[in-house]
Coordinates of C-alpha atoms and ligand atoms in Angstrom, one line a residue:
Chain A
M231 CA 139.7 75.3 24.6
T232 CA 136.7 73.1 24.3
P233 CA 136.6 70.2 26.8
P234 CA 136.1 66.7 25.3
A235 CA 132.5 65.5 25.2
S236 CA 133.3 62.8 27.8
A237 CA 134.3 65.5 30.3
L238 CA 131.0 67.3 29.8
A239 CA 129.0 64.2 30.4
S240 CA 131.0 63.1 33.4
P241 CA 129.1 62.9 36.7
P242 CA 129.8 65.2 39.6
A243 CA 131.9 62.4 41.3
A244 CA 134.5 62.9 38.6
A245 CA 134.7 66.6 39.1
H246 CA 135.1 65.9 42.8
A247 CA 137.9 63.4 42.3
A248 CA 139.9 66.1 40.5
Y249 CA 139.7 68.4 43.5
D250 CA 142.8 67.7 45.6
V251 CA 141.3 68.0 49.1
A252 CA 144.4 66.5 50.8
R253 CA 146.5 69.3 49.4
V254 CA 143.9 71.9 50.5
R255 CA 143.9 70.3 54.0
S256 CA 147.6 70.5 54.2
Q257 CA 147.3 74.3 54.1
F258 CA 145.3 74.4 57.4
P259 CA 147.6 73.6 60.4
V260 CA 144.7 73.2 62.8
L261 CA 143.4 70.2 60.8
A262 CA 146.5 68.3 61.9
T263 CA 145.7 68.7 65.6
T264 CA 143.8 66.1 67.6
V265 CA 140.8 66.4 70.0
R266 CA 140.8 64.2 73.0
G267 CA 143.2 62.0 71.2
K268 CA 141.0 61.7 68.1
R269 CA 141.3 63.1 64.6
L270 CA 139.6 66.5 64.4
A271 CA 136.6 66.5 62.1
F272 CA 135.9 70.2 61.9
L273 CA 132.3 70.5 60.8
D274 CA 131.5 74.0 62.0
T275 CA 132.7 76.1 59.2
A276 CA 129.4 78.0 59.0
A277 CA 130.2 79.5 62.4
S278 CA 133.8 80.3 61.5
A279 CA 136.1 78.9 58.9
Q280 CA 139.7 77.8 59.7
R281 CA 142.6 79.8 58.3
P282 CA 145.1 78.6 55.7
L283 CA 148.8 79.2 56.1
A284 CA 148.6 81.9 53.4
V285 CA 146.5 84.0 55.8
I286 CA 148.5 83.2 58.9
E287 CA 151.7 84.1 57.1
A288 CA 150.4 87.3 55.6
V289 CA 149.3 88.6 59.0
D290 CA 152.6 87.4 60.5
H291 CA 154.6 89.1 57.8
Y292 CA 152.7 92.4 58.2
E293 CA 153.2 92.3 62.0
R294 CA 156.9 91.7 61.7
T295 CA 157.7 94.0 58.9
S296 CA 155.1 96.6 58.0
H297 CA 153.0 97.7 60.9
A298 CA 152.3 101.4 61.5
N299 CA 149.1 103.4 61.6
V300 CA 147.5 103.9 58.2
H301 CA 146.6 107.2 56.4
R302 CA 148.8 109.2 58.7
G303 CA 152.5 109.1 58.7
V304 CA 154.8 110.5 56.0
Y305 CA 157.4 107.9 57.0
Q306 CA 158.0 104.8 54.9
L307 CA 156.6 102.3 57.4
S308 CA 153.3 104.0 57.5
Q309 CA 153.2 104.2 53.8
K310 CA 153.9 100.5 53.6
A311 CA 151.0 99.7 56.0
T312 CA 148.7 102.0 54.1
D313 CA 149.6 100.4 50.8
A314 CA 149.0 96.9 52.3
F315 CA 145.7 97.9 53.8
E316 CA 144.3 99.7 50.7
G317 CA 145.8 96.8 48.6
A318 CA 143.5 94.5 50.6
R319 CA 140.5 96.6 49.8
E320 CA 141.3 96.4 46.1
K321 CA 141.6 92.6 46.3
L322 CA 138.2 92.4 47.9
R323 CA 136.7 94.8 45.4
R324 CA 137.9 92.5 42.6
F325 CA 136.6 89.4 44.5
I326 CA 133.0 90.7 44.7
G327 CA 133.1 92.5 41.4
A328 CA 132.4 96.0 42.8
A329 CA 132.7 98.9 40.4
S330 CA 135.0 100.9 42.7
S331 CA 137.0 100.5 45.9
R332 CA 135.1 103.6 47.2
E333 CA 132.1 101.3 47.6
L334 CA 134.0 98.8 49.8
I335 CA 133.9 99.7 53.5
F336 CA 135.8 97.7 56.1
T337 CA 133.7 96.9 59.2
R338 CA 134.0 94.4 62.0
G339 CA 131.9 91.9 60.2
T340 CA 128.4 91.2 58.9
T341 CA 126.8 92.4 62.2
E342 CA 128.5 95.7 62.1
S343 CA 127.8 96.2 58.4
I344 CA 124.0 95.7 58.9
N345 CA 124.0 98.0 61.9
L346 CA 125.9 100.7 59.9
V347 CA 123.2 100.6 57.2
A348 CA 120.4 100.5 59.7
Q349 CA 121.8 103.5 61.7
S350 CA 123.1 105.6 58.8
W351 CA 120.7 105.0 55.9
G352 CA 117.9 104.2 58.4
Q353 CA 117.9 107.8 59.6
R354 CA 115.7 108.7 56.7
L355 CA 112.8 106.4 57.8
G356 CA 109.7 107.5 59.6
P357 CA 106.3 106.2 60.7
G358 CA 104.5 104.3 57.9
D359 CA 107.8 103.2 56.3
E360 CA 108.3 99.4 56.1
I361 CA 111.2 97.1 56.3
L362 CA 110.9 93.5 54.9
I363 CA 113.0 90.6 56.1
T364 CA 112.4 86.8 56.1
W365 CA 111.6 84.3 58.8
M366 CA 115.0 82.7 58.5
E367 CA 117.2 85.7 59.2
H368 CA 120.2 85.5 61.5
H369 CA 119.6 87.7 64.6
A370 CA 122.1 90.2 63.0
N371 CA 119.5 90.9 60.3
I372 CA 116.6 91.1 62.7
V373 CA 117.6 93.1 65.7
P374 CA 119.2 96.2 64.1
W375 CA 115.9 96.6 62.1
Q376 CA 113.8 96.2 65.2
M377 CA 115.9 98.9 66.9
L378 CA 115.5 101.1 63.9
C379 CA 111.7 100.6 63.9
A380 CA 111.6 101.5 67.6
R381 CA 113.6 104.7 66.9
T382 CA 111.7 105.8 63.8
G383 CA 108.2 104.3 64.0
A384 CA 108.8 102.2 60.9
T385 CA 107.3 98.8 60.7
L386 CA 109.1 95.5 60.4
K387 CA 107.5 92.8 58.2
V388 CA 108.5 89.2 58.0
A389 CA 108.1 86.9 55.0
P390 CA 107.1 83.3 55.9
I391 CA 108.9 80.1 55.2
D392 CA 107.5 76.6 54.6
R393 CA 108.2 73.2 56.3
R394 CA 111.0 72.5 53.9
G395 CA 112.7 75.7 55.0
E396 CA 112.1 77.5 51.7
L397 CA 111.0 81.0 51.4
D398 CA 107.4 81.6 50.4
L399 CA 108.3 83.8 47.4
E400 CA 104.7 84.7 46.7
A401 CA 104.1 85.9 50.2
F402 CA 107.4 87.8 50.0
R403 CA 106.1 89.5 46.9
A404 CA 102.8 90.2 48.5
L405 CA 104.4 91.8 51.5
L406 CA 106.3 94.3 49.3
T407 CA 104.3 97.6 49.1
P408 CA 105.1 101.1 47.9
R409 CA 105.9 101.9 51.6
T410 CA 108.7 99.2 51.7
R411 CA 111.9 101.1 51.9
I412 CA 114.3 98.2 52.2
A413 CA 114.2 94.4 51.9
S414 CA 117.0 92.8 53.8
F415 CA 117.6 89.1 53.6
I416 CA 120.2 86.3 53.7
Q417 CA 121.5 84.7 50.6
I418 CA 122.1 81.3 52.3
S419 CA 120.5 80.4 55.7
N420 CA 123.0 79.6 58.4
A421 CA 120.4 77.6 60.3
L422 CA 118.8 75.6 57.5
G423 CA 121.2 75.8 54.6
T424 CA 118.5 77.2 52.3
V425 CA 119.7 79.1 49.2
L426 CA 117.3 82.0 48.7
P427 CA 116.1 83.1 45.3
V428 CA 117.8 86.4 45.8
R429 CA 117.7 87.5 42.1
E430 CA 113.9 87.2 42.1
M431 CA 113.7 88.9 45.5
I432 CA 115.9 91.8 44.4
A433 CA 113.8 92.3 41.2
A434 CA 110.6 92.2 43.2
A435 CA 111.9 94.7 45.7
K436 CA 113.1 97.0 42.9
A437 CA 109.7 96.9 41.3
V438 CA 108.2 98.7 44.3
G439 CA 111.1 101.0 44.6
A440 CA 112.6 99.4 47.7
L441 CA 116.4 99.0 48.3
T442 CA 117.9 95.6 49.0
L443 CA 120.5 94.4 51.4
V444 CA 121.9 90.9 51.0
D445 CA 123.5 89.2 54.0
G446 CA 126.1 87.1 52.3
A447 CA 127.8 85.8 55.4
Q448 CA 127.0 82.2 54.5
A449 CA 127.3 82.6 50.7
I450 CA 130.6 84.4 50.2
S451 CA 132.9 81.4 50.7
H452 CA 130.7 78.9 48.8
Q453 CA 129.9 80.5 45.4
R454 CA 131.2 83.3 43.1
I455 CA 129.6 86.6 44.0
D456 CA 129.3 89.5 41.6
V457 CA 127.5 92.3 43.3
Q458 CA 126.9 94.2 40.1
S459 CA 125.1 91.3 38.4
L460 CA 123.2 90.5 41.6
G461 CA 121.7 93.9 41.4
C462 CA 121.3 94.5 45.2
D463 CA 122.1 97.8 46.8
F464 CA 124.1 96.6 49.8
Y465 CA 126.0 93.3 50.2
V466 CA 127.6 92.4 53.6
F467 CA 129.9 89.6 54.8
S468 CA 132.4 88.6 57.5
G469 CA 136.1 87.8 56.9
H470 CA 136.2 84.9 59.4
K471 CA 133.7 82.9 57.3
L472 CA 135.9 83.4 54.3
Y473 CA 139.1 81.9 55.7
G474 CA 140.2 85.3 57.0
P475 CA 140.7 86.7 60.5
T476 CA 137.9 87.7 62.9
G477 CA 137.1 91.3 63.6
I478 CA 137.1 92.3 59.9
G479 CA 134.3 92.3 57.4
V480 CA 132.8 94.2 54.5
L481 CA 130.0 96.5 53.7
W482 CA 129.6 97.0 49.9
G483 CA 127.1 99.6 48.9
R484 CA 126.3 101.5 45.7
E485 CA 128.5 104.6 45.6
A486 CA 125.6 107.0 45.0
L487 CA 123.8 105.7 48.0
L488 CA 126.8 105.7 50.3
R489 CA 127.5 109.3 49.2
E490 CA 124.1 110.4 50.4
M491 CA 124.3 108.5 53.6
P492 CA 125.4 110.4 56.8
P493 CA 128.5 109.2 58.5
W494 CA 127.9 106.5 61.1
Q495 CA 130.6 106.9 63.8
G496 CA 132.6 110.1 64.2
G497 CA 136.3 110.4 64.9
G498 CA 139.6 110.3 63.2
D499 CA 140.1 109.2 59.6
M500 CA 136.4 109.9 58.7
I501 CA 136.8 113.7 58.6
R502 CA 138.3 116.1 56.2
T503 CA 138.3 119.1 58.5
V504 CA 137.3 119.6 62.1
S505 CA 136.6 122.9 63.8
F506 CA 134.3 123.9 66.6
S507 CA 132.0 125.6 64.1
G508 CA 131.5 122.2 62.4
S509 CA 133.3 119.4 60.7
T510 CA 133.4 118.1 57.1
W511 CA 133.5 114.5 56.1
N512 CA 136.2 112.5 54.3
E513 CA 135.5 110.8 51.0
L514 CA 134.3 107.3 50.5
P515 CA 135.1 104.8 51.8
W516 CA 136.8 106.4 54.7
K517 CA 133.8 108.5 55.7
F518 CA 132.5 105.3 57.2
E519 CA 135.7 104.1 58.8
A520 CA 136.2 106.2 61.9
G521 CA 139.3 105.5 64.0
T522 CA 142.2 103.2 63.4
P523 CA 140.9 100.2 61.4
N524 CA 141.7 96.5 61.8
I525 CA 144.8 96.8 59.5
S526 CA 146.1 93.3 60.0
G527 CA 142.6 91.8 59.7
A528 CA 142.1 93.5 56.4
I529 CA 145.5 92.3 55.1
G530 CA 144.7 88.8 56.3
L531 CA 141.4 88.9 54.5
G532 CA 143.0 90.1 51.3
A533 CA 145.4 87.1 51.6
A534 CA 142.4 84.8 52.1
V535 CA 140.7 85.8 48.9
D536 CA 144.0 85.6 47.0
W537 CA 144.4 82.1 48.3
L538 CA 140.9 81.0 47.6
E539 CA 141.3 82.2 44.0
T540 CA 144.3 79.9 43.7
I541 CA 142.1 76.8 44.3
G542 CA 139.1 78.4 42.6
I543 CA 135.8 79.1 44.2
D544 CA 133.9 77.1 41.5
A545 CA 135.9 74.0 42.3
V546 CA 135.3 74.6 46.0
Q547 CA 131.6 74.8 45.4
A548 CA 131.5 71.6 43.4
H549 CA 133.5 69.8 46.1
E550 CA 131.2 71.1 48.9
Q551 CA 128.0 70.3 47.0
S552 CA 129.2 66.7 46.5
L553 CA 129.9 66.4 50.2
L554 CA 126.5 67.8 51.0
T555 CA 124.8 65.2 48.8
Q556 CA 126.8 62.4 50.4
A557 CA 126.4 63.5 53.9
T558 CA 122.6 64.1 53.5
A559 CA 122.2 60.5 52.2
A560 CA 124.3 59.1 55.0
L561 CA 122.5 61.0 57.7
R562 CA 119.1 59.9 56.4
E563 CA 120.2 56.3 57.1
I564 CA 120.6 56.9 60.8
P565 CA 117.7 55.8 63.0
G566 CA 115.7 58.6 64.6
M567 CA 117.3 61.3 62.3
R568 CA 115.2 64.3 61.4
L569 CA 116.8 66.9 59.0
I570 CA 115.7 70.4 59.6
G571 CA 115.8 72.3 56.3
E572 CA 115.2 70.3 53.2
A573 CA 115.2 73.0 50.5
A574 CA 115.9 71.9 47.0
D575 CA 118.8 74.2 46.7
K576 CA 121.1 74.2 49.8
G577 CA 124.5 75.5 50.8
P578 CA 126.8 73.0 52.5
V579 CA 124.9 73.1 55.8
I580 CA 122.9 70.3 57.4
S581 CA 120.8 71.0 60.5
F582 CA 119.3 68.0 62.3
V583 CA 117.9 66.6 65.5
L584 CA 118.2 63.0 66.6
E585 CA 115.2 61.5 68.3
G586 CA 115.7 61.1 72.1
V587 CA 119.0 63.0 72.1
H588 CA 119.0 66.7 72.9
P589 CA 121.3 68.6 70.5
H590 CA 123.6 69.6 73.4
D591 CA 124.1 66.1 74.5
L592 CA 124.8 65.3 70.8
G593 CA 127.3 68.1 70.7
T594 CA 129.2 66.7 73.7
I595 CA 129.1 63.1 72.4
L596 CA 130.4 64.1 69.0
D597 CA 133.1 66.2 70.6
A598 CA 134.3 63.1 72.5
E599 CA 134.7 61.5 69.0
G600 CA 136.7 64.5 67.7
V601 CA 133.7 65.8 65.7
A602 CA 133.1 69.6 66.1
V603 CA 129.5 70.6 65.2
R604 CA 127.5 73.5 66.4
A605 CA 124.6 72.7 68.7
G606 CA 122.1 75.5 69.6
H607 CA 119.7 78.0 68.0
H608 CA 122.3 79.3 65.5
C609 CA 121.3 82.9 66.3
A610 CA 118.0 82.2 64.5
M611 CA 115.5 81.7 67.3
P612 CA 112.4 82.3 65.1
V613 CA 113.6 79.4 62.9
M614 CA 113.8 77.1 65.9
E615 CA 110.3 78.2 67.0
F616 CA 108.9 77.5 63.5
F617 CA 110.2 74.0 63.5
D618 CA 109.3 73.6 67.2
V619 CA 112.7 72.5 68.3
P620 CA 114.7 74.1 71.1
A621 CA 117.9 73.8 69.2
T622 CA 119.5 71.7 66.4
A623 CA 122.9 70.2 65.8
R624 CA 124.5 71.5 62.6
A625 CA 127.3 70.1 60.5
S626 CA 128.7 72.5 57.8
F627 CA 131.4 72.1 55.3
G628 CA 134.2 74.1 53.8
C629 CA 136.9 73.8 51.2
Y630 CA 138.9 71.4 53.5
S631 CA 136.1 69.1 54.5
D632 CA 136.4 65.5 53.3
E633 CA 134.8 62.1 53.2
A634 CA 136.6 61.1 56.4
D635 CA 134.9 63.9 58.2
I636 CA 131.5 62.6 57.1
A637 CA 132.4 59.0 58.1
Q638 CA 133.5 60.2 61.5
L639 CA 130.3 62.2 61.9
V640 CA 128.1 59.2 61.0
A641 CA 129.9 56.8 63.3
A642 CA 129.7 59.3 66.2
L643 CA 125.9 59.8 65.5
R644 CA 125.4 56.0 65.6
H645 CA 127.3 55.9 68.9
A646 CA 125.1 58.7 70.3
H647 CA 122.0 56.8 69.3
E648 CA 123.3 53.8 71.2
V649 CA 124.2 55.7 74.3
F650 CA 120.7 57.1 74.6
N651 CA 118.5 54.3 73.3
Chain B
M39 CA 138.0 61.1 79.4
D40 CA 135.2 58.7 79.1
L41 CA 131.7 59.7 78.0
K42 CA 130.4 57.2 80.5
D43 CA 131.6 59.5 83.2
L44 CA 129.2 62.1 82.0
Y45 CA 126.3 60.0 80.9
R46 CA 126.2 57.7 83.8
D47 CA 123.2 55.3 84.1
V48 CA 121.7 57.4 86.8
I49 CA 121.7 60.4 84.4
L50 CA 120.3 58.5 81.5
D51 CA 117.6 57.0 83.7
H52 CA 116.5 60.4 85.2
N53 CA 116.6 61.9 81.7
K54 CA 114.3 59.3 80.4
R55 CA 112.0 59.1 83.4
P56 CA 112.3 62.4 85.2
R57 CA 111.0 62.2 88.8
N58 CA 108.6 64.9 90.2
F59 CA 107.9 66.0 86.6
G60 CA 105.0 68.4 86.2
R61 CA 103.5 71.4 88.0
L62 CA 102.1 71.9 91.5
D63 CA 98.8 73.7 91.3
P64 CA 98.3 75.5 93.6
C65 CA 101.8 76.2 94.7
D66 CA 103.4 78.7 97.1
T67 CA 106.2 79.9 94.8
A68 CA 107.6 79.2 91.4
A69 CA 110.3 80.3 89.0
D70 CA 111.2 79.9 85.3
G71 CA 114.8 79.1 84.5
Y72 CA 116.2 79.7 81.1
N73 CA 119.6 79.2 79.6
P74 CA 119.8 81.6 76.7
L75 CA 122.9 79.9 75.3
C76 CA 121.2 76.5 74.6
G77 CA 117.5 77.2 75.0
D78 CA 117.0 74.9 78.0
Q79 CA 114.1 76.0 80.0
L80 CA 112.3 74.8 83.0
T81 CA 109.7 75.8 85.6
V82 CA 110.0 74.8 89.3
T83 CA 106.9 74.9 91.5
L84 CA 107.1 74.5 95.3
R85 CA 104.8 73.9 98.2
L86 CA 106.3 75.1 101.4
E87 CA 105.7 74.7 105.1
G88 CA 107.5 77.6 106.6
D89 CA 110.8 77.4 104.8
R90 CA 110.7 73.6 104.4
V91 CA 110.0 72.2 101.0
E92 CA 106.9 70.1 101.4
D93 CA 106.6 69.2 97.7
I94 CA 108.4 70.2 94.5
R95 CA 107.9 69.6 90.8
F96 CA 109.6 70.7 87.7
E97 CA 108.8 70.8 84.0
G98 CA 110.3 72.1 80.8
R99 CA 112.7 70.9 78.2
G100 CA 116.4 70.6 78.1
C101 CA 119.3 68.3 77.5
A102 CA 119.9 65.1 79.5
I103 CA 122.2 66.9 81.9
S104 CA 119.8 69.7 82.8
T105 CA 116.8 67.3 82.9
A106 CA 118.6 64.7 85.1
S107 CA 120.0 67.4 87.3
A108 CA 116.5 68.9 87.9
S109 CA 115.1 65.5 88.6
L110 CA 117.8 64.5 91.0
M111 CA 117.5 67.9 92.7
T112 CA 113.8 67.5 93.3
E113 CA 114.3 64.2 95.0
A114 CA 117.1 65.5 97.1
V115 CA 115.5 68.7 98.4
K116 CA 112.1 67.4 99.3
G117 CA 111.7 67.8 103.0
M118 CA 114.7 70.1 103.4
D119 CA 114.6 73.6 104.8
E120 CA 116.3 76.5 103.1
A121 CA 119.5 76.3 105.0
A122 CA 120.0 72.6 104.2
I123 CA 119.2 73.3 100.5
Q124 CA 121.9 76.1 100.4
A125 CA 124.4 73.8 102.0
L126 CA 123.6 71.0 99.6
Y127 CA 123.8 73.4 96.6
G128 CA 127.2 74.6 97.8
R129 CA 128.5 71.0 97.7
V130 CA 126.9 70.3 94.3
H131 CA 128.4 73.4 92.9
E132 CA 131.8 72.4 94.2
A133 CA 131.4 68.9 92.7
L134 CA 130.5 70.4 89.3
T135 CA 133.4 72.9 89.1
A136 CA 136.2 70.9 90.8
A137 CA 139.4 70.1 88.9
A138 CA 139.0 67.1 86.7
D139 CA 141.5 65.1 88.9
A140 CA 139.9 66.1 92.2
P141 CA 138.7 63.2 94.4
P142 CA 135.0 62.3 93.9
P143 CA 132.7 64.3 96.0
E144 CA 131.3 62.8 99.2
G145 CA 127.9 63.1 100.9
L146 CA 126.0 63.8 97.8
G147 CA 124.3 60.5 97.3
K148 CA 122.8 60.2 93.9
L149 CA 123.7 63.8 93.0
A150 CA 127.3 62.6 92.8
A151 CA 126.4 61.3 89.4
L152 CA 126.6 64.8 88.1
A153 CA 130.3 65.1 88.9
G154 CA 131.3 64.0 85.5
V155 CA 130.3 67.4 84.2
R156 CA 133.5 68.9 85.6
E157 CA 135.3 67.5 82.6
F158 CA 132.9 69.4 80.2
P159 CA 133.1 73.0 81.3
A160 CA 130.6 74.0 78.6
R161 CA 128.0 71.8 80.3
V162 CA 128.2 73.2 83.9
K163 CA 125.4 75.7 83.1
C164 CA 123.2 72.8 82.1
A165 CA 123.7 71.1 85.4
S166 CA 123.2 74.2 87.5
L167 CA 120.2 75.7 85.8
S168 CA 117.6 73.9 88.0
W169 CA 119.5 75.0 91.2
H170 CA 119.4 78.6 90.1
T171 CA 115.8 78.3 89.4
L172 CA 115.0 76.7 92.8
N173 CA 117.0 79.6 94.4
A174 CA 115.1 82.2 92.5
A175 CA 111.8 80.6 93.6
L176 CA 112.8 80.6 97.2
A177 CA 114.0 84.2 97.0
H178 CA 110.8 85.1 95.3
R179 CA 108.8 83.6 98.1
A180 CA 110.9 85.4 100.7
Q181 CA 110.3 88.8 98.9
N182 CA 106.6 88.2 98.7
A183 CA 106.4 87.1 102.3
A184 CA 107.9 90.4 103.3
G185 CA 105.5 92.4 101.2
P186 CA 101.7 92.8 101.2
G187 CA 99.8 89.6 100.5
G188 CA 102.0 87.4 102.6
G189 CA 103.6 85.2 100.0
L190 CA 100.6 84.4 98.0
D191 CA 101.8 85.4 94.6
P192 CA 103.0 82.2 92.9
T193 CA 103.6 83.9 89.5
P194 CA 106.9 82.4 88.3
I195 CA 109.8 84.8 88.2
A196 CA 112.6 84.4 85.8
A197 CA 116.0 83.0 86.6
V198 CA 118.9 82.8 84.2
S199 CA 121.7 80.4 84.5
T200 CA 124.8 82.5 84.7
E201 CA 127.7 80.2 85.3
Ligands
PLP142 C1 123.7 84.5 57.9 C2 124.5 85.2 58.9 N1 124.4 86.5 59.1 C3 125.1 87.2 60.0 C4 126.0 86.5 60.8 C5 126.8 87.3 61.8 O1 128.2 87.4 61.4 P1 129.2 88.0 62.4 O2 129.0 87.4 63.8 O3 130.5 87.7 61.8 O4 129.0 89.5 62.4 C6 126.2 85.2 60.6 C7 127.2 84.5 61.5 O5 126.9 83.4 62.0 C8 125.5 84.5 59.7 O6 125.6 83.2 59.5

């Protein structure tokens, strides 16, 4: 059906009005709680999102009715658990548009996914090989590569950023050489909010024959992801930033690549046969899932993506972008405010410092007003160094964030400014 | 819970105008303190006479709680010997970590202003960083004094706030 012309011409505010944020909020029990007697304004979704009832109930239902170990028992309960666990894998496959569920490996989260690639795929690297990352990576996308370089003699190269917090794409291109084996980068920066030009980066890396890993930890809950159209080789994210439980995450990789890669951890489930003359490996994806997995976590994450689809990730994105615009404008009005990260294209993340108030004091003052923000280096110490700040405060939005959260943040920031000046 | 309990005027004042700010050069011992969680860092330099603090300075950057705590500490320990410093630190630590409804600490003078931290467990580390750093500097001096060179190596050693 073609929408009427008036709908096409309507400003973003109208799209936002159609989004029923009150109904979304009603799905998150924690949002009804108070902090020190104040309404909770939860603005730390970039660190970890809250869970909707659908997730809480799916985990609860599994624990009450279906728990047994997976891929083992012949009895009905074990089959039920296996079906639920593998069913969750299928939901996630669909959610990211992967070609096959063999490509979807459950891990503990983004950090473990990157370590898996660095340790398994990374075994083929040697002296002279290069790994390219960017200056705004989370420590999870720096340290595993540093460790790999220390083991193999490969070299880690870092593409620079500018004062707005944007990647210097030309410099990134220039740093790619025929020796670059992998380029690994965030899709959205957790410290600055910057959306990276990942399509251009992937194409540039491909042109020199390098693989690409995209750290989607901050992107996965804010925009539709289709790993096949993105064109990367690995895509990683954490369940807890996608309204799912902690301790569960995903590594997606191209099947041909995963097939060539040696197993990472050894143990049960990842083998086909074991004998003292040698063992053989299970098929994908289980080759990379040694030991009893986080069954309830996977089921909870499957429920999270089902739930998110019911409100629609495009609608969520429009809502969050509208809040980002409003909050950015409101914050700029506050005396002494300095935004850290002013890229043209941003995810719903605002990092800032307030003159004369250390981010930690700010965090405490905001907490007293019921406002939960992150204060610290956001696991991106090179970014803090680049902007010459010890830390920043960061407000980030999710599907349940609303205008009242922003108003509460702004009032609390004005109060902080008063206390200290 | 009142924010004014944490950010008392004494704290705000010492944050804005830290006392004994800077670096003693030469000094007898020094230590760098770092809180990896929040990035607060400071350097404490000391001039000693025997084990008595003749002069003390600190510099670095941190939140209001850690800056004010360091500033108040330098005022308090000037002229004290090591035993007196340890005893004072014991009382400060008690004040920082006491239950929220415990009676206000006694005998701490201006340092009592830090007691509001007890209601904010996440901030105790900020308040104790300078004390850990001072302890590290004193321990460093003792080690050097025992070794060759007789305590003449003032290279700062690293202290990390751990509680
Ligand atoms: C961009 C980015 N990468 C990686 C991570 C690490 O995720 P996890 O701690 O869930 O493994 C985070 C989490 O903060 C992140 O924001």
